[in-house]
PDB file of C-alpha atoms in Angstrom:
ATOM      1  CA  MET A  23     -17.163 -19.303   1.160  1.00 40.00           C
ATOM      2  CA  LEU A  24     -15.327 -19.808   4.313  1.00 39.00           C
ATOM      3  CA  PRO A  25     -16.834 -18.308   7.455  1.00 43.00           C
ATOM      4  CA  VAL A  26     -14.929 -15.163   8.453  1.00 42.00           C
ATOM      5  CA  LYS A  27     -13.619 -16.920  11.548  1.00 43.00           C
ATOM      6  CA  TRP A  28     -11.878 -19.662   9.566  1.00 43.00           C
ATOM      7  CA  ALA A  29     -10.846 -17.405   6.787  1.00 45.00           C
ATOM      8  CA  ARG A  30      -9.005 -15.237   9.577  1.00 47.00           C
ATOM      9  CA  GLN A  31      -7.469 -18.484  10.944  1.00 50.00           C
ATOM     10  CA  ASP A  32      -6.152 -19.459   7.311  1.00 51.00           C
ATOM     11  CA  ALA A  33      -4.788 -16.008   6.925  1.00 51.00           C
ATOM     12  CA  TRP A  34      -2.931 -16.111  10.241  1.00 50.00           C
ATOM     13  CA  ARG A  35      -1.569 -19.684   9.458  1.00 54.00           C
ATOM     14  CA  ALA A  36      -0.491 -18.490   6.059  1.00 51.00           C
ATOM     15  CA  VAL A  37       1.564 -15.448   7.416  1.00 49.00           C
ATOM     16  CA  ALA A  38       2.903 -17.598  10.224  1.00 51.00           C
ATOM     17  CA  VAL A  39       4.266 -20.210   7.603  1.00 48.00           C
ATOM     18  CA  CYS A  40       5.829 -17.232   5.591  1.00 48.00           C
ATOM     19  CA  LEU A  41       7.608 -16.126   8.641  1.00 48.00           C
ATOM     20  CA  GLY A  42       8.966 -19.496   9.192  1.00 47.00           C
ATOM     21  CA  PHE A  43       6.626 -20.699  12.188  1.00 49.00           C
ATOM     22  CA  ASP A  44       6.365 -24.312  12.647  1.00 48.00           C
ATOM     23  CA  VAL A  45       2.493 -24.799  11.865  1.00 46.00           C
ATOM     24  CA  LYS A  46       0.677 -28.067  12.768  1.00 46.00           C
ATOM     25  CA  MET A  47      -2.550 -28.746  11.045  1.00 41.00           C
ATOM     26  CA  GLY A  48      -5.446 -28.050  13.393  1.00 44.00           C
ATOM     27  CA  GLU A  49      -3.321 -25.559  15.488  1.00 45.00           C
ATOM     28  CA  ASN A  50      -5.462 -22.378  15.993  1.00 47.00           C
ATOM     29  CA  TRP A  51      -3.607 -19.429  14.750  1.00 46.00           C
ATOM     30  CA  GLY A  52      -6.594 -16.972  14.811  1.00 49.00           C
ATOM     31  CA  GLY A  53      -7.455 -14.696  17.821  1.00 50.00           C
ATOM     32  CA  GLY A  54      -7.772 -17.395  20.242  1.00 50.00           C
ATOM     33  CA  THR A  55      -4.172 -18.460  20.158  1.00 49.00           C
ATOM     34  CA  SER A  56      -2.617 -18.726  23.536  1.00 49.00           C
ATOM     35  CA  ARG A  57       0.145 -16.301  24.509  1.00 48.00           C
ATOM     36  CA  LYS A  58       1.870 -19.407  25.903  1.00 52.00           C
ATOM     37  CA  ARG A  59       2.527 -20.796  22.681  1.00 51.00           C
ATOM     38  CA  ARG A  60       3.645 -17.623  20.896  1.00 55.00           C
ATOM     39  CA  GLY A  61       4.262 -14.826  23.395  1.00 66.00           C
ATOM     40  CA  HIS A  62       3.259 -11.121  23.228  1.00 73.00           C
ATOM     41  CA  MET A  63       5.833  -9.934  20.637  1.00 75.00           C
ATOM     42  CA  SER A  64       4.893 -12.476  18.010  1.00 80.00           C
ATOM     43  CA  ASP A  65       1.250 -11.900  18.705  1.00 83.00           C
ATOM     44  CA  HIS A  66       1.794  -8.050  17.968  1.00 87.00           C
ATOM     45  CA  TYR A  67       4.302  -8.790  15.071  1.00 89.00           C
ATOM     46  CA  LEU A  68       1.492 -10.893  13.304  1.00 90.00           C
ATOM     47  CA  GLU A  69      -1.175  -8.387  14.137  1.00 91.00           C
ATOM     48  CA  VAL A  70       0.929  -5.475  12.719  1.00 92.00           C
ATOM     49  CA  ILE A  71       1.516  -7.401   9.421  1.00 91.00           C
ATOM     50  CA  SER A  72      -2.275  -8.195   9.208  1.00 92.00           C
ATOM     51  CA  LEU A  73      -3.148  -4.569   9.967  1.00 93.00           C
ATOM     52  CA  ILE A  74      -0.930  -3.066   7.413  1.00 92.00           C
ATOM     53  CA  GLU A  75      -2.701  -4.967   4.796  1.00 92.00           C
ATOM     54  CA  ARG A  76      -6.138  -4.243   5.830  1.00 94.00           C
ATOM     55  CA  LEU A  77      -5.488  -0.626   6.125  1.00 94.00           C
ATOM     56  CA  HIS A  78      -3.892  -0.686   2.757  1.00 92.00           C
ATOM     57  CA  ARG A  79      -7.084  -2.323   1.244  1.00 93.00           C
ATOM     58  CA  GLN A  80      -9.416   0.055   3.194  1.00 95.00           C
ATOM     59  CA  PHE A  81      -7.494   3.013   2.117  1.00 94.00           C
ATOM     60  CA  LEU A  82      -7.701   2.002  -1.653  1.00 94.00           C
ATOM     61  CA  GLY A  83     -11.406   1.460  -1.023  1.00 95.00           C
ATOM     62  CA  LEU A  84     -11.671   5.053  -0.104  1.00 95.00           C
ATOM     63  CA  VAL A  85      -9.852   6.160  -3.147  1.00 96.00           C
ATOM     64  CA  LYS A  86     -12.143   4.092  -5.278  1.00 96.00           C
ATOM     65  CA  LEU A  87     -15.223   5.764  -3.506  1.00 96.00           C
ATOM     66  CA  GLU A  88     -13.696   9.273  -4.170  1.00 96.00           C
ATOM     67  CA  LEU A  89     -13.180   8.267  -7.876  1.00 96.00           C
ATOM     68  CA  ASP A  90     -16.760   7.055  -8.060  1.00 96.00           C
ATOM     69  CA  SER A  91     -18.036  10.295  -6.666  1.00 95.00           C
ATOM     70  CA  LEU A  92     -15.814  12.232  -9.297  1.00 94.00           C
ATOM     71  CA  ARG A  93     -17.466   9.985 -11.783  1.00 96.00           C
ATOM     72  CA  ILE A  94     -13.962   8.992 -13.034  1.00 95.00           C
ATOM     73  CA  HIS A  95     -14.081   5.426 -14.348  1.00 95.00           C
ATOM     74  CA  ASP A  96     -11.005   5.205 -16.626  1.00 94.00           C
ATOM     75  CA  VAL A  97      -8.662   4.911 -13.802  1.00 95.00           C
ATOM     76  CA  ASN A  98      -8.680   2.633 -10.935  1.00 93.00           C
ATOM     77  CA  ASN A  99      -7.625   3.151  -7.200  1.00 93.00           C
ATOM     78  CA  VAL A 100      -4.241   1.921  -7.577  1.00 91.00           C
ATOM     79  CA  GLN A 101      -3.600   4.021 -10.666  1.00 92.00           C
ATOM     80  CA  ALA A 102      -4.923   7.081  -8.814  1.00 94.00           C
ATOM     81  CA  MET A 103      -2.471   6.666  -6.155  1.00 92.00           C
ATOM     82  CA  LEU A 104       0.388   6.239  -8.358  1.00 90.00           C
ATOM     83  CA  LEU A 105      -0.582   9.567 -10.153  1.00 91.00           C
ATOM     84  CA  PHE A 106      -0.939  10.982  -6.759  1.00 91.00           C
ATOM     85  CA  ASN A 107       2.601   9.848  -5.485  1.00 88.00           C
ATOM     86  CA  MET A 108       4.331  10.951  -8.648  1.00 87.00           C
ATOM     87  CA  GLY A 109       3.549  14.511  -8.268  1.00 84.00           C
ATOM     88  CA  GLU A 110       4.519  16.926 -10.717  1.00 85.00           C
ATOM     89  CA  GLN A 111       8.013  15.209 -11.001  1.00 85.00           C
ATOM     90  CA  GLU A 112       9.369  13.411 -14.047  1.00 87.00           C
ATOM     91  CA  ILE A 113      10.353   9.955 -12.915  1.00 87.00           C
ATOM     92  CA  SER A 114      11.636   6.702 -14.265  1.00 84.00           C
ATOM     93  CA  VAL A 115       9.305   3.642 -14.022  1.00 82.00           C
ATOM     94  CA  GLY A 116      11.898   1.969 -11.648  1.00 81.00           C
ATOM     95  CA  GLU A 117      11.904   4.799  -9.398  1.00 84.00           C
ATOM     96  CA  LEU A 118       8.147   4.541  -9.024  1.00 82.00           C
ATOM     97  CA  ILE A 119       8.795   1.136  -7.403  1.00 80.00           C
ATOM     98  CA  SER A 120      12.053   1.838  -5.612  1.00 79.00           C
ATOM     99  CA  ARG A 121      10.605   4.939  -3.945  1.00 78.00           C
ATOM    100  CA  GLY A 122       7.338   2.999  -2.858  1.00 74.00           C
ATOM    101  CA  TYR A 123       5.121   4.865  -5.077  1.00 74.00           C
ATOM    102  CA  TYR A 124       3.711   1.786  -6.668  1.00 74.00           C
ATOM    103  CA  LEU A 125       3.326  -1.626  -5.089  1.00 69.00           C
ATOM    104  CA  GLY A 126       2.735  -4.496  -7.423  1.00 67.00           C
ATOM    105  CA  SER A 127       4.331  -6.295 -10.482  1.00 68.00           C
ATOM    106  CA  ASN A 128       2.399  -4.675 -13.260  1.00 82.00           C
ATOM    107  CA  VAL A 129       3.591  -1.101 -13.230  1.00 84.00           C
ATOM    108  CA  SER A 130       4.072  -1.231 -16.810  1.00 82.00           C
ATOM    109  CA  TYR A 131       0.673  -2.063 -17.417  1.00 87.00           C
ATOM    110  CA  ASN A 132      -0.916   0.795 -15.362  1.00 88.00           C
ATOM    111  CA  VAL A 133       1.650   3.269 -16.841  1.00 89.00           C
ATOM    112  CA  LYS A 134       0.315   2.252 -20.424  1.00 89.00           C
ATOM    113  CA  LYS A 135      -3.148   2.491 -19.436  1.00 91.00           C
ATOM    114  CA  LEU A 136      -2.694   5.843 -17.773  1.00 93.00           C
ATOM    115  CA  ALA A 137      -0.965   6.949 -20.865  1.00 93.00           C
ATOM    116  CA  GLU A 138      -3.780   5.898 -23.079  1.00 94.00           C
ATOM    117  CA  SER A 139      -6.482   7.454 -20.853  1.00 94.00           C
ATOM    118  CA  GLY A 140      -4.390  10.954 -21.027  1.00 95.00           C
ATOM    119  CA  TYR A 141      -3.240  11.159 -17.510  1.00 95.00           C
ATOM    120  CA  LEU A 142       0.351  10.891 -18.041  1.00 93.00           C
ATOM    121  CA  THR A 143       2.885  10.766 -20.780  1.00 92.00           C
ATOM    122  CA  TYR A 144       6.078   8.498 -21.119  1.00 86.00           C
ATOM    123  CA  GLU A 145       9.051   8.411 -23.219  1.00 83.00           C
ATOM    124  CA  ARG A 146      12.146   6.484 -23.088  1.00 78.00           C
ATOM    125  CA  SER A 147      15.307   8.213 -21.517  1.00 69.00           C
ATOM    126  CA  MET A 148      17.659   9.766 -23.972  1.00 73.00           C
ATOM    127  CA  HIS A 149      20.703   8.573 -21.766  1.00 73.00           C
ATOM    128  CA  ASP A 150      19.471   5.052 -21.078  1.00 72.00           C
ATOM    129  CA  ARG A 151      17.016   3.577 -23.788  1.00 69.00           C
ATOM    130  CA  ARG A 152      16.006   0.864 -21.484  1.00 73.00           C
ATOM    131  CA  SER A 153      14.692   3.291 -18.888  1.00 78.00           C
ATOM    132  CA  ILE A 154      11.232   4.942 -19.467  1.00 82.00           C
ATOM    133  CA  ARG A 155      10.423   8.298 -17.935  1.00 86.00           C
ATOM    134  CA  VAL A 156       6.859   9.383 -16.869  1.00 90.00           C
ATOM    135  CA  ARG A 157       5.274  12.604 -15.970  1.00 92.00           C
ATOM    136  CA  LEU A 158       1.746  13.815 -15.441  1.00 95.00           C
ATOM    137  CA  ARG A 159      -0.314  15.393 -18.085  1.00 95.00           C
ATOM    138  CA  ARG A 160      -2.960  18.106 -17.210  1.00 95.00           C
ATOM    139  CA  GLN A 161      -5.699  15.669 -16.842  1.00 95.00           C
ATOM    140  CA  GLY A 162      -3.247  13.751 -14.369  1.00 95.00           C
ATOM    141  CA  SER A 163      -2.315  16.809 -12.447  1.00 95.00           C
ATOM    142  CA  THR A 164      -6.246  17.593 -12.140  1.00 95.00           C
ATOM    143  CA  LEU A 165      -6.902  14.247 -10.614  1.00 96.00           C
ATOM    144  CA  ARG A 166      -3.898  14.525  -8.288  1.00 95.00           C
ATOM    145  CA  ASP A 167      -5.231  17.822  -6.982  1.00 95.00           C
ATOM    146  CA  ARG A 168      -8.721  16.091  -6.305  1.00 95.00           C
ATOM    147  CA  LEU A 169      -7.132  13.323  -4.574  1.00 95.00           C
ATOM    148  CA  SER A 170      -5.089  15.875  -2.578  1.00 95.00           C
ATOM    149  CA  GLY A 171      -8.482  17.289  -1.883  1.00 95.00           C
ATOM    150  CA  MET A 172      -9.761  14.171  -0.435  1.00 95.00           C
ATOM    151  CA  LEU A 173      -6.690  13.611   1.867  1.00 94.00           C
ATOM    152  CA  ASN A 174      -7.151  17.203   3.228  1.00 94.00           C
ATOM    153  CA  ARG A 175     -10.749  16.572   4.062  1.00 94.00           C
ATOM    154  CA  GLN A 176      -9.644  13.379   5.928  1.00 94.00           C
ATOM    155  CA  ILE A 177      -6.977  15.122   7.867  1.00 93.00           C
ATOM    156  CA  GLU A 178      -9.524  17.800   9.047  1.00 92.00           C
ATOM    157  CA  THR A 179     -11.966  15.171  10.155  1.00 93.00           C
ATOM    158  CA  LEU A 180      -9.256  13.030  11.654  1.00 91.00           C
ATOM    159  CA  GLY A 181      -9.160  16.028  14.313  1.00 86.00           C
ATOM    160  CA  GLN A 182     -12.652  14.932  15.370  1.00 92.00           C
ATOM    161  CA  THR A 183     -11.140  11.403  16.394  1.00 93.00           C
ATOM    162  CA  GLN A 184      -9.102  10.368  19.197  1.00 92.00           C
ATOM    163  CA  ILE A 185      -6.319   9.948  17.257  1.00 92.00           C
ATOM    164  CA  THR A 186      -3.599  12.454  17.856  1.00 92.00           C
ATOM    165  CA  ASP A 187      -0.641  13.885  15.851  1.00 93.00           C
ATOM    166  CA  THR A 188       1.439  12.090  18.451  1.00 94.00           C
ATOM    167  CA  ASP A 189      -0.232   8.862  17.743  1.00 94.00           C
ATOM    168  CA  LEU A 190       0.362   9.297  14.079  1.00 94.00           C
ATOM    169  CA  GLU A 191       4.066  10.229  14.567  1.00 95.00           C
ATOM    170  CA  SER A 192       4.511   7.265  16.693  1.00 95.00           C
ATOM    171  CA  ALA A 193       2.908   4.827  14.130  1.00 94.00           C
ATOM    172  CA  VAL A 194       5.276   6.329  11.481  1.00 94.00           C
ATOM    173  CA  THR A 195       8.313   5.837  13.567  1.00 95.00           C
ATOM    174  CA  THR A 196       7.422   2.304  14.368  1.00 94.00           C
ATOM    175  CA  LEU A 197       6.557   1.360  10.770  1.00 93.00           C
ATOM    176  CA  ALA A 198       9.733   2.900   9.357  1.00 93.00           C
ATOM    177  CA  ARG A 199      11.584   0.828  11.925  1.00 93.00           C
ATOM    178  CA  LEU A 200       9.787  -2.259  10.860  1.00 92.00           C
ATOM    179  CA  GLU A 201      10.588  -1.524   7.105  1.00 88.00           C
ATOM    180  CA  ARG A 202      14.272  -1.026   7.978  1.00 90.00           C
ATOM    181  CA  TYR A 203      14.016  -4.353   9.791  1.00 91.00           C
ATOM    182  CA  TRP A 204      12.489  -6.012   6.910  1.00 88.00           C
ATOM    183  CA  ILE A 205      15.171  -4.869   4.395  1.00 86.00           C
ATOM    184  CA  ARG A 206      17.977  -6.183   6.368  1.00 84.00           C
ATOM    185  CA  PRO A 207      19.971  -8.950   4.543  1.00 76.00           C
ATOM    186  CA  ASN A 208      19.664 -11.536   7.075  1.00 75.00           C
ATOM    187  CA  VAL A 209      15.924 -11.329   7.981  1.00 71.00           C
ATOM    188  CA  SER A 210      14.876 -13.580   5.066  1.00 66.00           C
ATOM    189  CA  ARG A 211      16.916 -16.368   6.368  1.00 63.00           C
TER     190      ARG A 211
END
């Protein structure tokens, strides 16, 4: 296993290569990179990308702890968040992805597992036989309510930190701008 420092540098290097930076072997892309080489904006840009991924993993860890405390072992944290984000609406599998309710390539597998475990039901659309519509069953609604309770507890304790509503609003605004930037057609060139 790599020491944390090296793993972090390798992660930075991988992000930099994906973003099109010219990275030479032996170049330090960890926290010690000089600002002269990349500049403040690129430092912050790469840090935001890394932070988004870490925060997502940490949040899924909190969901896993909640599932464990509820003694729910037939659903993983990603599947639980899929149920939570669906809400009480009937939705197509394609909409799960396009609305950002599910991140990943194996949505069909997770929908099938959730249906087998009794958390949701799915059926082919009457209008388009290629489309599959899903909705929560009672067990799925119960789990959704429990996850909602977890989030409400977190929101209550968030008031005990130095994170303000204004901070969260600013973060949402910035991340939404970044999302709009990333979906622009000429960004990937």
